[in-house]
PDB file of C-alpha atoms in Angstrom:
ATOM      1  CA  GLY A 123       1.650  -7.530  -8.821  1.00 63.00           C
ATOM      2  CA  GLU A 124       0.982  -7.804  -5.139  1.00 70.00           C
ATOM      3  CA  SER A 125      -1.191 -10.577  -3.844  1.00 73.00           C
ATOM      4  CA  VAL A 126      -2.623 -10.519  -0.369  1.00 78.00           C
ATOM      5  CA  GLY A 127      -4.259 -13.494   1.282  1.00 72.00           C
ATOM      6  CA  LEU A 128      -5.773 -14.389   4.603  1.00 63.00           C
ATOM      7  CA  HIS A 129      -5.288 -17.792   6.093  1.00 62.00           C
ATOM      8  CA  LEU A 130      -8.821 -18.414   7.299  1.00 79.00           C
ATOM      9  CA  PRO A 131     -12.096 -17.171   5.828  1.00 87.00           C
ATOM     10  CA  THR A 132     -13.843 -17.667   9.173  1.00 91.00           C
ATOM     11  CA  LEU A 133     -12.624 -17.704  12.765  1.00 94.00           C
ATOM     12  CA  SER A 134     -14.802 -18.565  15.751  1.00 96.00           C
ATOM     13  CA  VAL A 135     -13.607 -17.483  19.160  1.00 96.00           C
ATOM     14  CA  GLN A 136     -15.055 -17.751  22.643  1.00 97.00           C
ATOM     15  CA  GLU A 137     -15.841 -14.434  24.280  1.00 97.00           C
ATOM     16  CA  GLY A 138     -12.932 -13.406  26.453  1.00 97.00           C
ATOM     17  CA  ASP A 139     -10.344 -15.369  24.523  1.00 97.00           C
ATOM     18  CA  ASN A 140      -7.691 -13.809  22.325  1.00 97.00           C
ATOM     19  CA  SER A 141      -8.137 -13.769  18.547  1.00 97.00           C
ATOM     20  CA  ILE A 142      -5.400 -13.940  15.949  1.00 96.00           C
ATOM     21  CA  ILE A 143      -6.080 -13.089  12.326  1.00 96.00           C
ATOM     22  CA  ASN A 144      -3.362 -13.580   9.760  1.00 94.00           C
ATOM     23  CA  CYS A 145      -2.446 -12.025   6.449  1.00 94.00           C
ATOM     24  CA  ALA A 146       0.242 -12.966   3.948  1.00 94.00           C
ATOM     25  CA  TYR A 147       1.585 -10.749   1.206  1.00 93.00           C
ATOM     26  CA  SER A 148       3.856 -11.371  -1.733  1.00 92.00           C
ATOM     27  CA  ASN A 149       5.793  -8.169  -2.420  1.00 89.00           C
ATOM     28  CA  SER A 150       8.882  -7.855  -0.259  1.00 87.00           C
ATOM     29  CA  ALA A 151       9.017  -4.145  -1.120  1.00 88.00           C
ATOM     30  CA  SER A 152       5.678  -3.484   0.604  1.00 89.00           C
ATOM     31  CA  ASP A 153       6.184  -0.758   3.134  1.00 88.00           C
ATOM     32  CA  TYR A 154       2.964   0.033   4.928  1.00 92.00           C
ATOM     33  CA  PHE A 155       0.250  -2.208   6.325  1.00 94.00           C
ATOM     34  CA  ILE A 156      -3.216  -1.507   7.670  1.00 93.00           C
ATOM     35  CA  TRP A 157      -5.873  -3.602   9.361  1.00 95.00           C
ATOM     36  CA  TYR A 158      -9.535  -2.787   8.820  1.00 95.00           C
ATOM     37  CA  LYS A 159     -12.703  -3.940  10.538  1.00 96.00           C
ATOM     38  CA  GLN A 160     -15.920  -4.139   8.583  1.00 96.00           C
ATOM     39  CA  GLU A 161     -19.208  -4.704  10.352  1.00 96.00           C
ATOM     40  CA  SER A 162     -22.204  -5.962   8.456  1.00 93.00           C
ATOM     41  CA  GLY A 163     -23.715  -3.276   6.228  1.00 92.00           C
ATOM     42  CA  LYS A 164     -20.999  -0.761   6.977  1.00 93.00           C
ATOM     43  CA  GLY A 165     -17.834   0.513   5.401  1.00 94.00           C
ATOM     44  CA  PRO A 166     -14.396  -0.657   6.523  1.00 94.00           C
ATOM     45  CA  GLN A 167     -12.974   1.098   9.574  1.00 93.00           C
ATOM     46  CA  PHE A 168      -9.306   1.679  10.276  1.00 92.00           C
ATOM     47  CA  ILE A 169      -8.043  -0.313  13.261  1.00 93.00           C
ATOM     48  CA  ILE A 170      -4.289  -0.079  13.323  1.00 94.00           C
ATOM     49  CA  ASP A 171      -1.364   0.351  10.974  1.00 93.00           C
ATOM     50  CA  ILE A 172       2.321  -0.490  10.930  1.00 95.00           C
ATOM     51  CA  ARG A 173       5.220   0.625   8.789  1.00 93.00           C
ATOM     52  CA  SER A 174       7.835  -1.723   7.456  1.00 93.00           C
ATOM     53  CA  ASN A 175      10.522  -0.418   9.819  1.00 94.00           C
ATOM     54  CA  MET A 176       8.564  -1.812  12.764  1.00 96.00           C
ATOM     55  CA  ASP A 177       7.868  -5.355  13.965  1.00 97.00           C
ATOM     56  CA  LYS A 178       5.081  -4.671  16.406  1.00 98.00           C
ATOM     57  CA  ARG A 179       2.587  -2.000  17.218  1.00 97.00           C
ATOM     58  CA  GLN A 180      -0.019  -1.930  19.929  1.00 97.00           C
ATOM     59  CA  GLY A 181      -3.314  -0.182  20.233  1.00 94.00           C
ATOM     60  CA  GLN A 182      -6.234  -0.551  22.553  1.00 93.00           C
ATOM     61  CA  ARG A 183      -6.750  -4.343  22.858  1.00 96.00           C
ATOM     62  CA  VAL A 184      -5.166  -4.837  19.431  1.00 98.00           C
ATOM     63  CA  THR A 185      -1.626  -5.651  18.397  1.00 98.00           C
ATOM     64  CA  VAL A 186      -0.235  -5.951  14.904  1.00 98.00           C
ATOM     65  CA  LEU A 187       2.852  -8.044  14.284  1.00 98.00           C
ATOM     66  CA  LEU A 188       4.873  -7.822  11.106  1.00 97.00           C
ATOM     67  CA  ASN A 189       7.306 -10.492   9.969  1.00 96.00           C
ATOM     68  CA  LYS A 190       9.005  -9.199   6.859  1.00 95.00           C
ATOM     69  CA  THR A 191      11.158 -12.303   6.499  1.00 95.00           C
ATOM     70  CA  VAL A 192       8.164 -14.493   5.727  1.00 94.00           C
ATOM     71  CA  LYS A 193       5.954 -11.623   4.488  1.00 95.00           C
ATOM     72  CA  HIS A 194       3.305 -12.151   7.105  1.00 95.00           C
ATOM     73  CA  LEU A 195       1.357  -9.912   9.424  1.00 94.00           C
ATOM     74  CA  SER A 196      -1.135 -10.691  12.100  1.00 96.00           C
ATOM     75  CA  LEU A 197      -3.778  -8.896  14.088  1.00 97.00           C
ATOM     76  CA  GLN A 198      -4.215  -9.932  17.679  1.00 98.00           C
ATOM     77  CA  ILE A 199      -7.345  -8.944  19.585  1.00 98.00           C
ATOM     78  CA  ALA A 200      -7.174  -9.378  23.326  1.00 98.00           C
ATOM     79  CA  ALA A 201     -10.188 -10.433  25.375  1.00 97.00           C
ATOM     80  CA  THR A 202     -12.456 -10.705  22.356  1.00 97.00           C
ATOM     81  CA  GLN A 203     -15.907  -9.213  22.831  1.00 97.00           C
ATOM     82  CA  PRO A 204     -19.183  -9.677  20.943  1.00 96.00           C
ATOM     83  CA  GLY A 205     -18.693  -6.220  19.453  1.00 96.00           C
ATOM     84  CA  ASP A 206     -15.561  -7.509  17.758  1.00 97.00           C
ATOM     85  CA  SER A 207     -17.650  -9.707  15.482  1.00 97.00           C
ATOM     86  CA  ALA A 208     -16.930  -8.453  11.976  1.00 97.00           C
ATOM     87  CA  VAL A 209     -14.867  -9.108   8.886  1.00 95.00           C
ATOM     88  CA  TYR A 210     -11.216  -8.140   9.262  1.00 96.00           C
ATOM     89  CA  PHE A 211      -8.911  -7.569   6.337  1.00 92.00           C
ATOM     90  CA  CYS A 212      -5.477  -6.236   5.752  1.00 94.00           C
ATOM     91  CA  ALA A 213      -4.296  -3.680   3.250  1.00 93.00           C
ATOM     92  CA  VAL A 214      -0.756  -3.702   1.921  1.00 92.00           C
ATOM     93  CA  LEU A 215       0.803  -0.605   0.423  1.00 88.00           C
ATOM     94  CA  SER A 216       3.849  -0.420  -1.779  1.00 82.00           C
ATOM     95  CA  GLY A 217       5.370   1.817  -4.415  1.00 75.00           C
ATOM     96  CA  GLY A 218       5.843   4.702  -2.048  1.00 68.00           C
ATOM     97  CA  TYR A 219       2.336   4.093  -0.638  1.00 66.00           C
ATOM     98  CA  GLN A 220       0.769   4.660  -4.047  1.00 70.00           C
ATOM     99  CA  LYS A 221      -0.276   1.078  -4.671  1.00 80.00           C
ATOM    100  CA  VAL A 222      -2.647  -0.595  -2.220  1.00 86.00           C
ATOM    101  CA  THR A 223      -3.889  -4.177  -2.283  1.00 89.00           C
ATOM    102  CA  PHE A 224      -6.649  -5.383   0.008  1.00 91.00           C
ATOM    103  CA  GLY A 225      -7.030  -8.899   1.344  1.00 90.00           C
ATOM    104  CA  THR A 226     -10.321 -10.758   1.107  1.00 88.00           C
ATOM    105  CA  GLY A 227     -11.110 -10.808   4.801  1.00 90.00           C
ATOM    106  CA  THR A 228     -11.567 -13.147   7.752  1.00 93.00           C
ATOM    107  CA  LYS A 229     -14.958 -13.230   9.398  1.00 95.00           C
ATOM    108  CA  LEU A 230     -14.566 -13.250  13.169  1.00 96.00           C
ATOM    109  CA  GLN A 231     -17.439 -14.813  15.057  1.00 97.00           C
ATOM    110  CA  VAL A 232     -17.501 -14.346  18.806  1.00 97.00           C
ATOM    111  CA  ILE A 233     -19.290 -17.052  20.734  1.00 95.00           C
ATOM    112  CA  PRO A 234     -20.935 -15.730  23.932  1.00 92.00           C
TER     113      PRO A 234
ATOM    114  CA  ASP B 909     -18.641   7.420   8.678  1.00 46.00           C
ATOM    115  CA  ALA B 910     -17.070  10.709   9.540  1.00 56.00           C
ATOM    116  CA  GLY B 911     -17.081  13.191   6.681  1.00 88.00           C
ATOM    117  CA  ILE B 912     -18.188  10.912   3.856  1.00 94.00           C
ATOM    118  CA  THR B 913     -21.688  10.380   2.564  1.00 96.00           C
ATOM    119  CA  GLN B 914     -22.621   7.999  -0.214  1.00 97.00           C
ATOM    120  CA  SER B 915     -25.914   8.085  -2.052  1.00 97.00           C
ATOM    121  CA  PRO B 916     -28.017   6.196  -2.672  1.00 98.00           C
ATOM    122  CA  ARG B 917     -27.434   3.469  -0.077  1.00 97.00           C
ATOM    123  CA  HIS B 918     -29.315   0.919  -2.138  1.00 97.00           C
ATOM    124  CA  LYS B 919     -30.328   0.821  -5.762  1.00 97.00           C
ATOM    125  CA  VAL B 920     -31.872  -1.698  -8.103  1.00 98.00           C
ATOM    126  CA  THR B 921     -31.584  -0.925 -11.773  1.00 97.00           C
ATOM    127  CA  GLU B 922     -32.167  -2.675 -15.066  1.00 97.00           C
ATOM    128  CA  THR B 923     -29.512  -3.881 -17.437  1.00 98.00           C
ATOM    129  CA  GLY B 924     -28.569  -1.230 -19.962  1.00 97.00           C
ATOM    130  CA  THR B 925     -29.587   1.774 -17.914  1.00 97.00           C
ATOM    131  CA  PRO B 926     -27.124   4.437 -16.770  1.00 97.00           C
ATOM    132  CA  VAL B 927     -26.511   4.767 -13.053  1.00 97.00           C
ATOM    133  CA  THR B 928     -24.695   7.442 -11.085  1.00 98.00           C
ATOM    134  CA  LEU B 929     -23.449   7.003  -7.547  1.00 98.00           C
ATOM    135  CA  ARG B 930     -22.440   9.989  -5.485  1.00 98.00           C
ATOM    136  CA  CYS B 931     -19.769  10.446  -2.885  1.00 98.00           C
ATOM    137  CA  HIS B 932     -19.690  13.622  -0.843  1.00 97.00           C
ATOM    138  CA  GLN B 933     -16.990  14.616   1.635  1.00 96.00           C
ATOM    139  CA  THR B 934     -16.955  17.494   4.055  1.00 93.00           C
ATOM    140  CA  GLU B 935     -13.258  17.441   4.930  1.00 86.00           C
ATOM    141  CA  ASN B 936     -11.699  18.923   1.785  1.00 88.00           C
ATOM    142  CA  HIS B 937      -9.437  15.946   1.141  1.00 90.00           C
ATOM    143  CA  ARG B 938      -7.562  15.855  -2.101  1.00 90.00           C
ATOM    144  CA  TYR B 939      -7.681  12.109  -2.747  1.00 91.00           C
ATOM    145  CA  MET B 940     -10.946  10.275  -3.367  1.00 94.00           C
ATOM    146  CA  TYR B 941     -11.465   6.697  -4.499  1.00 95.00           C
ATOM    147  CA  TRP B 942     -14.177   4.384  -5.750  1.00 97.00           C
ATOM    148  CA  TYR B 943     -13.895   0.691  -4.887  1.00 97.00           C
ATOM    149  CA  ARG B 944     -16.135  -2.270  -5.460  1.00 97.00           C
ATOM    150  CA  GLN B 945     -16.418  -5.153  -3.040  1.00 96.00           C
ATOM    151  CA  ASP B 946     -17.425  -8.618  -4.161  1.00 94.00           C
ATOM    152  CA  PRO B 947     -17.401 -11.996  -2.398  1.00 89.00           C
ATOM    153  CA  GLY B 948     -14.042 -13.715  -2.720  1.00 85.00           C
ATOM    154  CA  HIS B 949     -12.277 -10.519  -3.720  1.00 88.00           C
ATOM    155  CA  GLY B 950     -10.611  -7.809  -1.784  1.00 85.00           C
ATOM    156  CA  LEU B 951     -11.655  -4.256  -2.430  1.00 92.00           C
ATOM    157  CA  ARG B 952     -10.829  -3.424  -6.018  1.00 95.00           C
ATOM    158  CA  LEU B 953     -10.088   0.058  -7.234  1.00 94.00           C
ATOM    159  CA  ILE B 954     -12.308   1.387  -9.993  1.00 96.00           C
ATOM    160  CA  HIS B 955     -11.191   5.003 -10.342  1.00 96.00           C
ATOM    161  CA  TYR B 956      -9.564   7.596  -8.185  1.00 94.00           C
ATOM    162  CA  SER B 957      -9.106  11.342  -8.100  1.00 95.00           C
ATOM    163  CA  TYR B 958      -6.221  13.448  -6.891  1.00 91.00           C
ATOM    164  CA  GLY B 959      -7.928  16.799  -7.326  1.00 92.00           C
ATOM    165  CA  VAL B 960     -10.701  18.639  -9.120  1.00 94.00           C
ATOM    166  CA  LYS B 961     -10.933  17.307 -12.674  1.00 93.00           C
ATOM    167  CA  ASP B 962      -7.913  15.074 -12.026  1.00 94.00           C
ATOM    168  CA  THR B 963      -8.874  11.425 -12.222  1.00 95.00           C
ATOM    169  CA  ASP B 964      -7.292   8.156 -13.213  1.00 93.00           C
ATOM    170  CA  LYS B 965      -8.261   4.550 -13.790  1.00 94.00           C
ATOM    171  CA  GLY B 966      -7.934   1.727 -11.346  1.00 92.00           C
ATOM    172  CA  GLU B 967      -7.687  -1.997 -11.960  1.00 91.00           C
ATOM    173  CA  VAL B 968     -11.386  -2.571 -12.814  1.00 96.00           C
ATOM    174  CA  SER B 969     -12.357   0.619 -14.641  1.00 96.00           C
ATOM    175  CA  ASP B 970     -14.033  -0.877 -17.725  1.00 96.00           C
ATOM    176  CA  GLY B 971     -17.680   0.186 -17.919  1.00 97.00           C
ATOM    177  CA  TYR B 972     -17.242   2.986 -15.384  1.00 98.00           C
ATOM    178  CA  SER B 973     -16.528   6.687 -15.620  1.00 97.00           C
ATOM    179  CA  VAL B 974     -16.025   9.319 -12.943  1.00 98.00           C
ATOM    180  CA  SER B 975     -16.202  13.051 -12.562  1.00 97.00           C
ATOM    181  CA  ARG B 976     -14.991  15.493  -9.959  1.00 97.00           C
ATOM    182  CA  SER B 977     -16.086  19.034 -10.634  1.00 96.00           C
ATOM    183  CA  LYS B 978     -15.842  20.085  -6.978  1.00 96.00           C
ATOM    184  CA  THR B 979     -13.471  19.015  -4.238  1.00 95.00           C
ATOM    185  CA  GLU B 980     -16.288  17.616  -2.146  1.00 96.00           C
ATOM    186  CA  ASP B 981     -18.061  15.487  -4.776  1.00 97.00           C
ATOM    187  CA  PHE B 982     -16.860  12.423  -6.658  1.00 98.00           C
ATOM    188  CA  LEU B 983     -19.365  10.779  -8.978  1.00 98.00           C
ATOM    189  CA  LEU B 984     -19.202   7.250 -10.339  1.00 98.00           C
ATOM    190  CA  THR B 985     -21.239   6.507 -13.463  1.00 98.00           C
ATOM    191  CA  LEU B 986     -22.083   3.156 -14.958  1.00 97.00           C
ATOM    192  CA  GLU B 987     -22.752   4.114 -18.547  1.00 94.00           C
ATOM    193  CA  SER B 988     -24.841   1.028 -19.298  1.00 97.00           C
ATOM    194  CA  ALA B 989     -25.266  -1.206 -16.282  1.00 97.00           C
ATOM    195  CA  THR B 990     -24.598  -4.928 -16.605  1.00 98.00           C
ATOM    196  CA  SER B 991     -25.288  -7.771 -14.182  1.00 97.00           C
ATOM    197  CA  SER B 992     -21.552  -8.116 -13.554  1.00 97.00           C
ATOM    198  CA  GLN B 993     -21.646  -4.674 -11.988  1.00 98.00           C
ATOM    199  CA  THR B 994     -23.911  -5.879  -9.212  1.00 98.00           C
ATOM    200  CA  SER B 995     -21.749  -5.142  -6.207  1.00 98.00           C
ATOM    201  CA  VAL B 996     -21.247  -3.021  -3.148  1.00 97.00           C
ATOM    202  CA  TYR B 997     -19.491   0.221  -3.995  1.00 98.00           C
ATOM    203  CA  PHE B 998     -17.410   2.136  -1.510  1.00 97.00           C
ATOM    204  CA  CYS B 999     -16.055   5.607  -1.711  1.00 97.00           C
ATOM    205  CA  ALA B1000     -12.929   6.431   0.259  1.00 95.00           C
ATOM    206  CA  ILE B1001     -10.849   9.461   1.056  1.00 93.00           C
ATOM    207  CA  ARG B1002      -7.235   9.732   2.034  1.00 87.00           C
ATOM    208  CA  THR B1003      -5.421  12.635   3.611  1.00 71.00           C
ATOM    209  CA  ASP B1004      -2.084  13.955   2.500  1.00 62.00           C
ATOM    210  CA  ARG B1005      -0.644  13.357   5.951  1.00 61.00           C
ATOM    211  CA  ASP B1006      -1.157   9.660   6.310  1.00 64.00           C
ATOM    212  CA  PHE B1007      -2.105   6.757   4.169  1.00 71.00           C
ATOM    213  CA  GLY B1008      -5.045   5.227   5.911  1.00 78.00           C
ATOM    214  CA  TYR B1009      -8.289   5.349   4.021  1.00 88.00           C
ATOM    215  CA  THR B1010     -11.617   6.470   5.420  1.00 91.00           C
ATOM    216  CA  PHE B1011     -14.529   4.713   3.785  1.00 94.00           C
ATOM    217  CA  GLY B1012     -18.129   5.650   3.279  1.00 95.00           C
ATOM    218  CA  SER B1013     -20.980   3.358   4.248  1.00 95.00           C
ATOM    219  CA  GLY B1014     -21.315   1.897   0.781  1.00 97.00           C
ATOM    220  CA  THR B1015     -23.920   1.649  -1.963  1.00 98.00           C
ATOM    221  CA  ARG B1016     -25.423  -1.737  -2.670  1.00 97.00           C
ATOM    222  CA  LEU B1017     -26.207  -1.841  -6.379  1.00 98.00           C
ATOM    223  CA  THR B1018     -28.203  -4.631  -7.977  1.00 98.00           C
ATOM    224  CA  VAL B1019     -28.486  -4.830 -11.742  1.00 98.00           C
ATOM    225  CA  VAL B1020     -31.350  -7.031 -12.901  1.00 97.00           C
TER     226      VAL B1020
END
């Protein structure tokens, strides 16, 4: 089955700097990818998604990059703010979007 | 979280007792899910529903049952709670149009 892993359990970033959170997946047939943000005591919130026919997608201050060759995706947050402090995890969908596997999460700590 | 309410938000129960968690949605979505979230694990699917009275098992369904008698309500029951079921439980919905999940705020369940 699919396995999804994050490279770092914790990432500390200075306020104003850019943050990069990584996710690796194992199934080359995976076709849809989502990044979620989870603040303490709350449910995960959708940030951005990307389909397998794309390499890059941008949102407001966030960019997701997908490298299908090495089965890796990343979430870039520009000008990181204290409100960005949360756990971020990826979700990988396959099997015609019927099978979803969630990563374990990277805790982003923003240093004022 | 928009459209999804979980109850209770917190519960402490004794080993061997039955427990029912409720998920209520106001958006008439067809797909509803129950996940558990534990340290060191990504979200793991317990059960899901694709319509009224249509449910199926997820990867960690042992010890859990579900019911969906109305579109808006999805109930998760622990028939006889065990300490290994101490966890945070999230309900999620998914639309037919896209594949992102919207999560509730979670129920923190402690089995003592």
